[in-house]
Coordinates of C-alpha atoms in Angstrom, one line a residue:
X144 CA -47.1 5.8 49.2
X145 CA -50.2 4.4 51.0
X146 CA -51.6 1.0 50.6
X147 CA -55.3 0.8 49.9
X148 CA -58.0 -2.0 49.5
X149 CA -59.8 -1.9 46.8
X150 CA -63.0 -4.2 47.4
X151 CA -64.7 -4.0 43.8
X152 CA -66.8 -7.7 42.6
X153 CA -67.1 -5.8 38.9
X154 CA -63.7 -6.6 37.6
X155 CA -63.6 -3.7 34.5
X156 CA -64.4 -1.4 37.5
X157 CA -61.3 -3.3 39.8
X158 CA -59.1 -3.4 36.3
X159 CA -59.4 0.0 35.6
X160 CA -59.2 1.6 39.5
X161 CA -56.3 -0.5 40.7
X162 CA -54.2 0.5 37.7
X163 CA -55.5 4.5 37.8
X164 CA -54.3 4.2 41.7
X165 CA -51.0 2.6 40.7
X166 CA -50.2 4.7 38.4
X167 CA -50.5 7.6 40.9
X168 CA -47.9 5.3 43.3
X169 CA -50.6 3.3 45.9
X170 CA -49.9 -0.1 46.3
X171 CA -53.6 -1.8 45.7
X172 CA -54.1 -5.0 47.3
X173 CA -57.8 -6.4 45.8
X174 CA -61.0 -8.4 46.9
X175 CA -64.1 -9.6 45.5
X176 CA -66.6 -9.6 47.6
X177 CA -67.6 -8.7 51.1
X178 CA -66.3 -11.8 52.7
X179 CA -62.6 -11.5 51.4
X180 CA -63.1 -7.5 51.3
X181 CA -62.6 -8.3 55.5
X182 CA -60.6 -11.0 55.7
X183 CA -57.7 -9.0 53.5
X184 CA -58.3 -5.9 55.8
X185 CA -57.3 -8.2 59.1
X186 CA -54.7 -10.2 56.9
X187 CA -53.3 -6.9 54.8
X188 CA -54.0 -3.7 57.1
X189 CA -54.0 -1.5 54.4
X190 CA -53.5 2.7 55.2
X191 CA -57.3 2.9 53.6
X192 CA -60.1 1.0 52.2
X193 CA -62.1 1.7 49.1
X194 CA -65.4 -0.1 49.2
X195 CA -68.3 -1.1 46.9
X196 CA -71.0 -0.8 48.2
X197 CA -73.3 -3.5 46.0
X198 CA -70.8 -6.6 46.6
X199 CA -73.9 -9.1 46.2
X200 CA -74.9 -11.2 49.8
X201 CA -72.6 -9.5 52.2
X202 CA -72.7 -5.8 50.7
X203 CA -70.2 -2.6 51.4
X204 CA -72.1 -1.5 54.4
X205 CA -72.3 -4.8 56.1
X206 CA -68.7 -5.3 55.2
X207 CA -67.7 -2.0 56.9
X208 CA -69.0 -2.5 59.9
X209 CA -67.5 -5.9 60.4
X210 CA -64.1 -4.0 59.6
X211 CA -65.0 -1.4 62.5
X212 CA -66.0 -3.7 64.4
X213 CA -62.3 -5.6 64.8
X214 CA -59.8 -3.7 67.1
X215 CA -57.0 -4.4 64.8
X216 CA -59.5 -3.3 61.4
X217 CA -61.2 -0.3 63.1
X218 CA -59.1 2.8 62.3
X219 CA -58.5 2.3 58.7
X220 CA -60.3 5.0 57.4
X221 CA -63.0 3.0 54.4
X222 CA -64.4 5.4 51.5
X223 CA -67.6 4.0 50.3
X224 CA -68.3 3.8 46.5
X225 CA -71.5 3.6 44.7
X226 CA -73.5 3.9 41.9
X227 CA -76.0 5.5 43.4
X228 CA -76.0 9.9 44.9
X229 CA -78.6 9.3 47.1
X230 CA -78.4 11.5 50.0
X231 CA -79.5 8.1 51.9
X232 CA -77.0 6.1 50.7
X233 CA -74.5 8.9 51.9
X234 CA -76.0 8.8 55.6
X235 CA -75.9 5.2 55.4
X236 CA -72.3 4.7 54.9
X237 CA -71.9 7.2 57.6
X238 CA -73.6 5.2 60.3
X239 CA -71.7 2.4 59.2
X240 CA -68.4 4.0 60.1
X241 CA -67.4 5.1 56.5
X242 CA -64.9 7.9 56.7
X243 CA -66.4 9.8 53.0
X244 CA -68.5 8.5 50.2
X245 CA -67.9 8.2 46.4
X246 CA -70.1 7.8 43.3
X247 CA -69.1 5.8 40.7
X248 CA -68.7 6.3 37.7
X249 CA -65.3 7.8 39.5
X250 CA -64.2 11.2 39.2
X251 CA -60.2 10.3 39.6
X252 CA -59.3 14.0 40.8
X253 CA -61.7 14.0 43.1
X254 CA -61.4 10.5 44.9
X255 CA -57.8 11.4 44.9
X256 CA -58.1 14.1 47.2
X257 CA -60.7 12.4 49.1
X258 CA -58.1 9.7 49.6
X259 CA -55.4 12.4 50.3
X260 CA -57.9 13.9 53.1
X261 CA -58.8 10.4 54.8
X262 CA -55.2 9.7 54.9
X263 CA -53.7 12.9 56.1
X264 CA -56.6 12.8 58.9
X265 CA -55.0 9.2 59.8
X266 CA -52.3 9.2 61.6
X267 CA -51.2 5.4 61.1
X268 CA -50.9 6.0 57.4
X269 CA -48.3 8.3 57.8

């Protein structure tokens, strides 16, 4: 199975996601905050990147593009999570090079096959 990132600062929400993912076979590799969220996507290379978007001073969306913005970073597909179903955050995480957006609370089933889709569309993660 896939590795993924999970870059979550609310540790209930990292607790409960990374052992949900697990349980279905990914191998989650985790990071507080912004900073370390893309550090640990050089250092780890995961096959896809789940990312917070409110991580505090260096949020999701500033993270991402850092991570598309490194040669070795850019084509690991990132699936932006959020509290929030704004229609602007959605175009947001877009611009910033997100490959699909999630709300939180999470929906399992459906961030599954989101994660299947960003996956299947990349063919390093095979």
């Amino acid at each position: 199975m896939a590795d993924i990132l999970l870059v979550e600062d609310n540790e209930m929400n990292r607790d409960m996601l990374g052992r949900r993912l697990e349980r279905r076979g990914y191998s989650v590799v985790f990071a507080i905050d912004g900073p370390s969220g893309v550090a640990a996507a050089e250092q780890e290379l995961p096959d896809l990147i789940l990312m917070d978007i409110a991580l505090g001073e260096m949020d999701g969306w500033e993270a991402t593009r850092r991570i598309k913005a490194n040669p070795k970073t850019a084509g690991i597909p990132v699936i932006a999570l959020t509290a929030h179903a704004l229609a602007s955050d959605r175009e947001r995480s877009v611009q910033v090079g997100c490959s699909d957006f999630d709300t939180k609370p999470v929906d399992m089933p459906r961030l599954l096959r989101k994660i299947e889709a960003c996956l299947a569309a990349n063919p390093a993660a095979a």
